Coordinates of C-alpha atoms and ligand atoms in Angstrom, one line a residue:
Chain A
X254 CA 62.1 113.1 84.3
X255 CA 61.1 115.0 81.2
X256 CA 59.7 114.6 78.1
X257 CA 61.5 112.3 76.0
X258 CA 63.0 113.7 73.0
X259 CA 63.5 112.9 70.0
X260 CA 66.8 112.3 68.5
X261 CA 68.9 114.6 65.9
X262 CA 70.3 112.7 62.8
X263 CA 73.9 114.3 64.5
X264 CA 72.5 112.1 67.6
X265 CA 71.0 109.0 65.7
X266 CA 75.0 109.0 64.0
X267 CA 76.9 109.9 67.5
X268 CA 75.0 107.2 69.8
X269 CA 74.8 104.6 66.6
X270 CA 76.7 102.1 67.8
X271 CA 75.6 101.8 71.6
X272 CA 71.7 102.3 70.3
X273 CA 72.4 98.4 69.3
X274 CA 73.3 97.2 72.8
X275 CA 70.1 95.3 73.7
X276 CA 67.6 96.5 76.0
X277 CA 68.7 99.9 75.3
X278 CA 68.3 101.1 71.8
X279 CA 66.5 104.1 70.8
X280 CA 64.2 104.5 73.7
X281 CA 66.9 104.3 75.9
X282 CA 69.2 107.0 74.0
X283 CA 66.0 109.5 74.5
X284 CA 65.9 108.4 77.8
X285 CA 69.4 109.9 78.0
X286 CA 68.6 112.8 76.2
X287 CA 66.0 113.9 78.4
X288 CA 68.1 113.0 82.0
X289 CA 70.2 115.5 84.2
X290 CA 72.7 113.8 86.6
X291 CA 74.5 116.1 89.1
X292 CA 78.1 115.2 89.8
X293 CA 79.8 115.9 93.3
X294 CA 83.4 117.0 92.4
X295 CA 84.9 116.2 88.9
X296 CA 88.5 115.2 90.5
X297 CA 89.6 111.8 89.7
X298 CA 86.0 110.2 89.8
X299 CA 84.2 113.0 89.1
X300 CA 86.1 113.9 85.6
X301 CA 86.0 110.6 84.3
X302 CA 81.8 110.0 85.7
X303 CA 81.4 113.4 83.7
X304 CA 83.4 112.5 80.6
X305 CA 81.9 109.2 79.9
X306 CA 78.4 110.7 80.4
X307 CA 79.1 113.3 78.1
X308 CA 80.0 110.8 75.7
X309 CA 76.9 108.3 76.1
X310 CA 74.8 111.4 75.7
X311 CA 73.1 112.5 78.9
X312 CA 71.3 115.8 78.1
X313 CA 72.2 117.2 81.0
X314 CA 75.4 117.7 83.9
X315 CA 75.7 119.5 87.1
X316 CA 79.1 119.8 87.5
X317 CA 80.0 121.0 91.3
X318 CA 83.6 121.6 92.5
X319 CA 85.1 124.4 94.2
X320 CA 88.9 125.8 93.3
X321 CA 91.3 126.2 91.0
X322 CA 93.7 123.7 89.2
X323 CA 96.6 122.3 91.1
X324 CA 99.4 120.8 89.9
X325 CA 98.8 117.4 91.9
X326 CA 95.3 116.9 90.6
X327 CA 96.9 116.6 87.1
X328 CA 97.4 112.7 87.7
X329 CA 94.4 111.7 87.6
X330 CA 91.5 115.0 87.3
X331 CA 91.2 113.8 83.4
X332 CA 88.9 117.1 83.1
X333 CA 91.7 119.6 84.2
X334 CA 94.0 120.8 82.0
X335 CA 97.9 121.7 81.9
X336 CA 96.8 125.3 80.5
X337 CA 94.2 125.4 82.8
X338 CA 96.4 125.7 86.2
X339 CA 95.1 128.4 88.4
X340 CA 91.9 128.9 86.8
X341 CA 88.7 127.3 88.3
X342 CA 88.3 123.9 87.5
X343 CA 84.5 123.7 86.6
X344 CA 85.6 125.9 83.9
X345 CA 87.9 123.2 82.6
X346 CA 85.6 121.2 82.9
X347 CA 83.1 122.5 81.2
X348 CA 85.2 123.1 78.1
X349 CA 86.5 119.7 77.8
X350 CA 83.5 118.0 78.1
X351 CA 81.8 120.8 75.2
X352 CA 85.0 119.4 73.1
X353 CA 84.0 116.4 73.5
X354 CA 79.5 116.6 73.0
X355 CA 78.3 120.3 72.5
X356 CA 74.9 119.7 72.7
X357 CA 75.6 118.9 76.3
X358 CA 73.9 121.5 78.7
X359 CA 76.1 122.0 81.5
X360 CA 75.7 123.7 84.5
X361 CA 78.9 124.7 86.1
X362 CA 78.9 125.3 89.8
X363 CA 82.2 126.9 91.5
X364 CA 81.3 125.0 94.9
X365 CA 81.5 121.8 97.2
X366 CA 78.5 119.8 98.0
X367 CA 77.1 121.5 102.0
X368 CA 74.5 120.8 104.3
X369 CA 73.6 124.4 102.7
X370 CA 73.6 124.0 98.5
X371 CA 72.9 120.1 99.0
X372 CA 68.8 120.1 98.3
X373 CA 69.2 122.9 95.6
X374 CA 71.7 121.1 93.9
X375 CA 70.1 117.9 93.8
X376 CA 66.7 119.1 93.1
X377 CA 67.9 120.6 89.7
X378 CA 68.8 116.9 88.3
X379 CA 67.1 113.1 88.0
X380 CA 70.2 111.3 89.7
X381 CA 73.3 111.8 91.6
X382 CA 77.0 110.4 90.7
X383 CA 78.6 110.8 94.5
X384 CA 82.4 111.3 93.7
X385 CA 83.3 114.2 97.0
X386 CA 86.6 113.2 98.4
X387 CA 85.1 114.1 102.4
X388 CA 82.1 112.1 104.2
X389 CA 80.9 115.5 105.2
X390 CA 80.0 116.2 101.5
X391 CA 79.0 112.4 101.2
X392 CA 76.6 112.8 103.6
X393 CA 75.1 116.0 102.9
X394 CA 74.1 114.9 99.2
X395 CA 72.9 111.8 100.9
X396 CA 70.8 113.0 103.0
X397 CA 69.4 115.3 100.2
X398 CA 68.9 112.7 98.2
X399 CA 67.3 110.7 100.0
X400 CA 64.9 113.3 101.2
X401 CA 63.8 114.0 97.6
X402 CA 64.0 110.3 96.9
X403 CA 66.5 110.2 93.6
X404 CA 68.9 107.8 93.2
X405 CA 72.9 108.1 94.4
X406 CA 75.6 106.6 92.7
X407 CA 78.3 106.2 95.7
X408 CA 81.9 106.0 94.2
X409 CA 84.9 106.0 96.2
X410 CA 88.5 104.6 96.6
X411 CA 92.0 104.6 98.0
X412 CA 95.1 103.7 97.4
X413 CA 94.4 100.8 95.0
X414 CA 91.1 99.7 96.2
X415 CA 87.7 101.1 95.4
X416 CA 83.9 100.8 97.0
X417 CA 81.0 101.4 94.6
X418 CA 77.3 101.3 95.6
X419 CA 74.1 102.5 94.3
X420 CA 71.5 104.1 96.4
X421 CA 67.8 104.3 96.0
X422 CA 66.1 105.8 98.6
X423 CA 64.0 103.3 100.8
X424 CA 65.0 100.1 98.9
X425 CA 68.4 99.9 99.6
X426 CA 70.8 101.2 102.1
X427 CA 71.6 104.8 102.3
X428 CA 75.2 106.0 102.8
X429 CA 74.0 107.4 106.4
X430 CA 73.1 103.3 106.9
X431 CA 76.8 102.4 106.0
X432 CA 78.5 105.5 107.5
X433 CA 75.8 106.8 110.7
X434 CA 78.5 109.4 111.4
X435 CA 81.6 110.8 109.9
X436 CA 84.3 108.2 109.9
X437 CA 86.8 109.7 112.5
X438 CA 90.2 108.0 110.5
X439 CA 89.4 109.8 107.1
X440 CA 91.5 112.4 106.0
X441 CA 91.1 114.5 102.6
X442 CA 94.6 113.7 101.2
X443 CA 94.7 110.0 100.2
X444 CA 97.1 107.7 97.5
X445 CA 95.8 107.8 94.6
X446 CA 96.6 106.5 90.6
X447 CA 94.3 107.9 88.2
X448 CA 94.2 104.6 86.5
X449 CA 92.1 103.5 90.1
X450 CA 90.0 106.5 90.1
X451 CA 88.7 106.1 86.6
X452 CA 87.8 102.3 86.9
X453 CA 85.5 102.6 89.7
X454 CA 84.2 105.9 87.6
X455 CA 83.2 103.9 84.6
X456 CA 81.5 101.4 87.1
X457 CA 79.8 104.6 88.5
X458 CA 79.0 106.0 84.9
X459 CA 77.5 102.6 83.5
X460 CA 75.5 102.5 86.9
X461 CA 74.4 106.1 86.2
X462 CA 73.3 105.2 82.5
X463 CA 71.5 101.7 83.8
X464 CA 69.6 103.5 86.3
X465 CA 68.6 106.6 83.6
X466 CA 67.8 104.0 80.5
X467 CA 66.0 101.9 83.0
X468 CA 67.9 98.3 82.1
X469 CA 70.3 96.0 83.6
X470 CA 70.4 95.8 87.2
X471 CA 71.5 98.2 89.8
X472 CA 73.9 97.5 92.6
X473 CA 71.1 99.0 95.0
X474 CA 71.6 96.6 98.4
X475 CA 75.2 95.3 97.0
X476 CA 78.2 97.1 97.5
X477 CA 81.5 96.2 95.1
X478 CA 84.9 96.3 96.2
X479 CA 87.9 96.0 93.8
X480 CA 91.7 95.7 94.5
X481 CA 93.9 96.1 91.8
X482 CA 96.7 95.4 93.5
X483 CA 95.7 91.9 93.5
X484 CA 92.6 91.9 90.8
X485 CA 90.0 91.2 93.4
X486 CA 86.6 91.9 92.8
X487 CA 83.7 90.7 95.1
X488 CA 80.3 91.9 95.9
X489 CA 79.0 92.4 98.8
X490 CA 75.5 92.7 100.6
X491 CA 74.7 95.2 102.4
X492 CA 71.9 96.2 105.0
X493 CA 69.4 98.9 106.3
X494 CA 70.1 99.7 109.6
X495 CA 66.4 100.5 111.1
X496 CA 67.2 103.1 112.9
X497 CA 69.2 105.0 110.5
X498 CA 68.2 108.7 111.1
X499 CA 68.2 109.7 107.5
X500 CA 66.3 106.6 105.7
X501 CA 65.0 104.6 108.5
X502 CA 61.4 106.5 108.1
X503 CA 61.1 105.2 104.3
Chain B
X207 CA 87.9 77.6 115.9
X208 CA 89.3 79.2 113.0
X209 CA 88.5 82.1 111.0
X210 CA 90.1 84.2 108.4
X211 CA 89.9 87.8 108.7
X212 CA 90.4 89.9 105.4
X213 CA 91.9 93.5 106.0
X214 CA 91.2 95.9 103.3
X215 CA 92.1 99.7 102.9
X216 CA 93.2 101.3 105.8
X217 CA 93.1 98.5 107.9
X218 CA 95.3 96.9 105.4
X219 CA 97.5 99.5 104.7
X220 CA 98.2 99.8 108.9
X221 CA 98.4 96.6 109.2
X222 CA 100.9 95.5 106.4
X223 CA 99.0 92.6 105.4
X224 CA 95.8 91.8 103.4
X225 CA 94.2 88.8 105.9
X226 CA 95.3 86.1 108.6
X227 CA 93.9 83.0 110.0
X228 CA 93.2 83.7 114.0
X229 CA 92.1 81.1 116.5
X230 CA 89.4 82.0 118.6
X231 CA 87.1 80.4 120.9
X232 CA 84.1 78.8 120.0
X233 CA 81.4 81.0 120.6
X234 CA 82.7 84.2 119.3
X235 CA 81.3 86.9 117.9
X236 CA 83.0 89.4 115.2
X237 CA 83.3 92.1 117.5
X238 CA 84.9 89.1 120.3
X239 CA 87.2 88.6 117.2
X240 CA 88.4 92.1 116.5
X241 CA 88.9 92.2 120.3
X242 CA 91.6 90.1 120.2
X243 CA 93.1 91.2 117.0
X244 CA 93.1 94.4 118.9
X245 CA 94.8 93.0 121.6
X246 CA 97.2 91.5 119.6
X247 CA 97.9 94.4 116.9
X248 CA 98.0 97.5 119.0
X249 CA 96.7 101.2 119.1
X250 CA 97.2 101.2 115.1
X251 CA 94.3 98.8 114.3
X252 CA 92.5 99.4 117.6
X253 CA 91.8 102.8 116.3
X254 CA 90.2 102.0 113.1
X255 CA 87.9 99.7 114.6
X256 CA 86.7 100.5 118.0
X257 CA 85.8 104.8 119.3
X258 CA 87.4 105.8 122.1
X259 CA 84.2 104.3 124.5
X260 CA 85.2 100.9 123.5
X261 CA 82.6 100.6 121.2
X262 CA 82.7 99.3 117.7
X263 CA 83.0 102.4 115.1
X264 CA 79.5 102.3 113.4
X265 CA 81.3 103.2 109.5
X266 CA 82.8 99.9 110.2
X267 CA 81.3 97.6 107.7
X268 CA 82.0 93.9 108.7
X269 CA 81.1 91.2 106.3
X270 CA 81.0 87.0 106.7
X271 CA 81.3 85.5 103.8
X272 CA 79.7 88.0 101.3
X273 CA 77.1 90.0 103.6
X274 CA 77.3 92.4 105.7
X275 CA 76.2 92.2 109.9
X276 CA 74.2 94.4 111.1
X277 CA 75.4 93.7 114.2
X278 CA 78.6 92.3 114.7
X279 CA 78.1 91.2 118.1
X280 CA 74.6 89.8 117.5
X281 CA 75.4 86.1 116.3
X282 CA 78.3 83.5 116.5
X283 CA 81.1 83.0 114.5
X284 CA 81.3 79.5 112.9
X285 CA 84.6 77.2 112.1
X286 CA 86.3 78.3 108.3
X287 CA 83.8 82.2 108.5
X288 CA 85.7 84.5 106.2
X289 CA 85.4 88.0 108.1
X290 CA 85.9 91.1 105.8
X291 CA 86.9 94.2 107.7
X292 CA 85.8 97.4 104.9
X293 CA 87.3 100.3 106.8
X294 CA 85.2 103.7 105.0
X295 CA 86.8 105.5 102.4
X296 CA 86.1 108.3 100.4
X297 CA 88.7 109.1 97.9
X298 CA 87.3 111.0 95.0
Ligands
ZN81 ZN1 69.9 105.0 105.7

């Protein structure tokens, strides 16, 4: 991570009242200030992760999704715009989140996470909110993260329910642990309210900010599950596997 | 014996039901367990469990209680185990 910075007065006045949540403060605002998280996709997840780290004041976002807006990602894609149909959607999302903090840097990437961008994107950023609706991208920024050893937020849901889980490379499970190949049952299109999506995004945000501030602790070697159809939430323990061909080596 | 197996995403939503209590014989394992719930539910749940070897699908996570095995075959089942079924998902 960089140099920490020092805060702006426009900074001290924006971040005010979550500088007094304890064990953060001012050291963890700079903290903040000086971090760069990529997020994978800013649909559902994605936009909400990328909004609400705007907001606390991360210097820094990688913003990567490929396409333009549809109509059906206007349910829940809080980033995406109704004027913005048609038009790419990093580009909505880059707008909205300057309306919301412009001294945010963002760097807006008109692709999907691949086996082929995965290690340049990660390598540009401290941490990784994982918010790709495919296991193929899933796995790619796993296994690039892992490789250069940064932390991965893992967010993900269906229908009602939602998984969160945080990753850090050789002390907890890595997603290729949980998933050791592409889950054959999983198909892009999936029910979805955007009311689910961005609950388990906050979780994913305020994991994001924990891990960057360095307080609290992280879900590394727990995974979450919530149903909101029924208001269940448990947490769950998860393993290593040994073998696992991307982090068993660690 | 008796155990109660919780369904959740996929599982659940083939299924049409979020958990049952299912007898089994003392002795099983998880993977004896979803053996006969595959027997019992049909190709629906058989395919979100096992690959088409037989073999348990590895993104299967199975939980007792609140952690996860490793191995699902490796160790007993006891009287009153709670056995979460997580089938993977990845909605973004
Ligand atoms: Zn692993």
């Amino acid at each position: 991570m960089r140099e920490k910075p020092e805060l702006t007065a426009e900074e001290r006045a924006t971040y005010e009242w979550q500088m007094w949540v304890p064990d953060f403060g001012e050291a963890g605002q700079r903290k903040l200030k000086a971090a760069s998280v990529l997020v994978s996709r800013c649909g559902g997840l994605g936009s909400v992760v990328a909004y609400e780290l705007a907001a606390a004041g991360v210097g820094r976002l990688v913003l990567a999704h490929a396409g333009n807006t549809k109509p059906s990602d206007l349910n829940r894609q809080l980033l995406m715009t109704y004027d913005s149909l048609g038009t790419p959607r990093v580009e909505s999302a880059e707008r909205r989140l300057k309306e919301l903090n412009p001294r945010l840097e963002i760097v807006a990437v008109n692709e999907n996470v691949s086996p082929e961008n995965a290690e340049r994107l990660v390598d540009q950023v401290d941490l990784i909110v994982d918010c790709a609706p495919l296991f193929e991208e899933r796995l790619a920024m796993n296994a690039a993260a892992v490789a250069q050893r940064k932390p991965m937020v893992d967010c993900a849901m269906y229908d009602l329910e939602a998984h969160i889980t945080t990753i850090v490379p050789g002390r907890s499970p890595c997603l290729a642990c949980l998933y050791p190949q592409k889950p054959p049952a999983w198909r892009r299109e999936f029910p979805v309210f955007g009311a689910v999506s961005g609950m388990v995004a906050c979780l994913g945000a305020m994991e994001a900010i924990k891990l960057l501030a360095d307080f609290g602790e992280s879900l590394a070697g727990q995974l979450i599950t919530c149903d909101l159809r029924t208001m269940t939430f448990r947490k769950l323990r998860i393993e290593r596997r040994r073998d696992c061909h991307v982090c068993g080596d660690l | 014996m008796n155990v109660e197996v919780i369904y959740t995403t996929q599982i659940k939503a083939a299924l049409e039901r979020a958990s049952e209590n299912v007898e089994v014989p003392d002795g099983s394992s998880a993977v004896d367990l979803l053996q006969q719930l595959a027997a019992q539910h049909g190709a629906t749940f058989g395919e979100l469990v096992f690959a088409d070897d037989g073999a348990l699908l590895p993104a299967l996570i199975v939980c007792v209680g609140d952690a996860q095995l490793v191995d699902p075959a490796a160790r007993p089942l006891a009287e009153g185990d709670v056995v979460t079924l997580l089938s993977p998902i990845s909605g973004g």
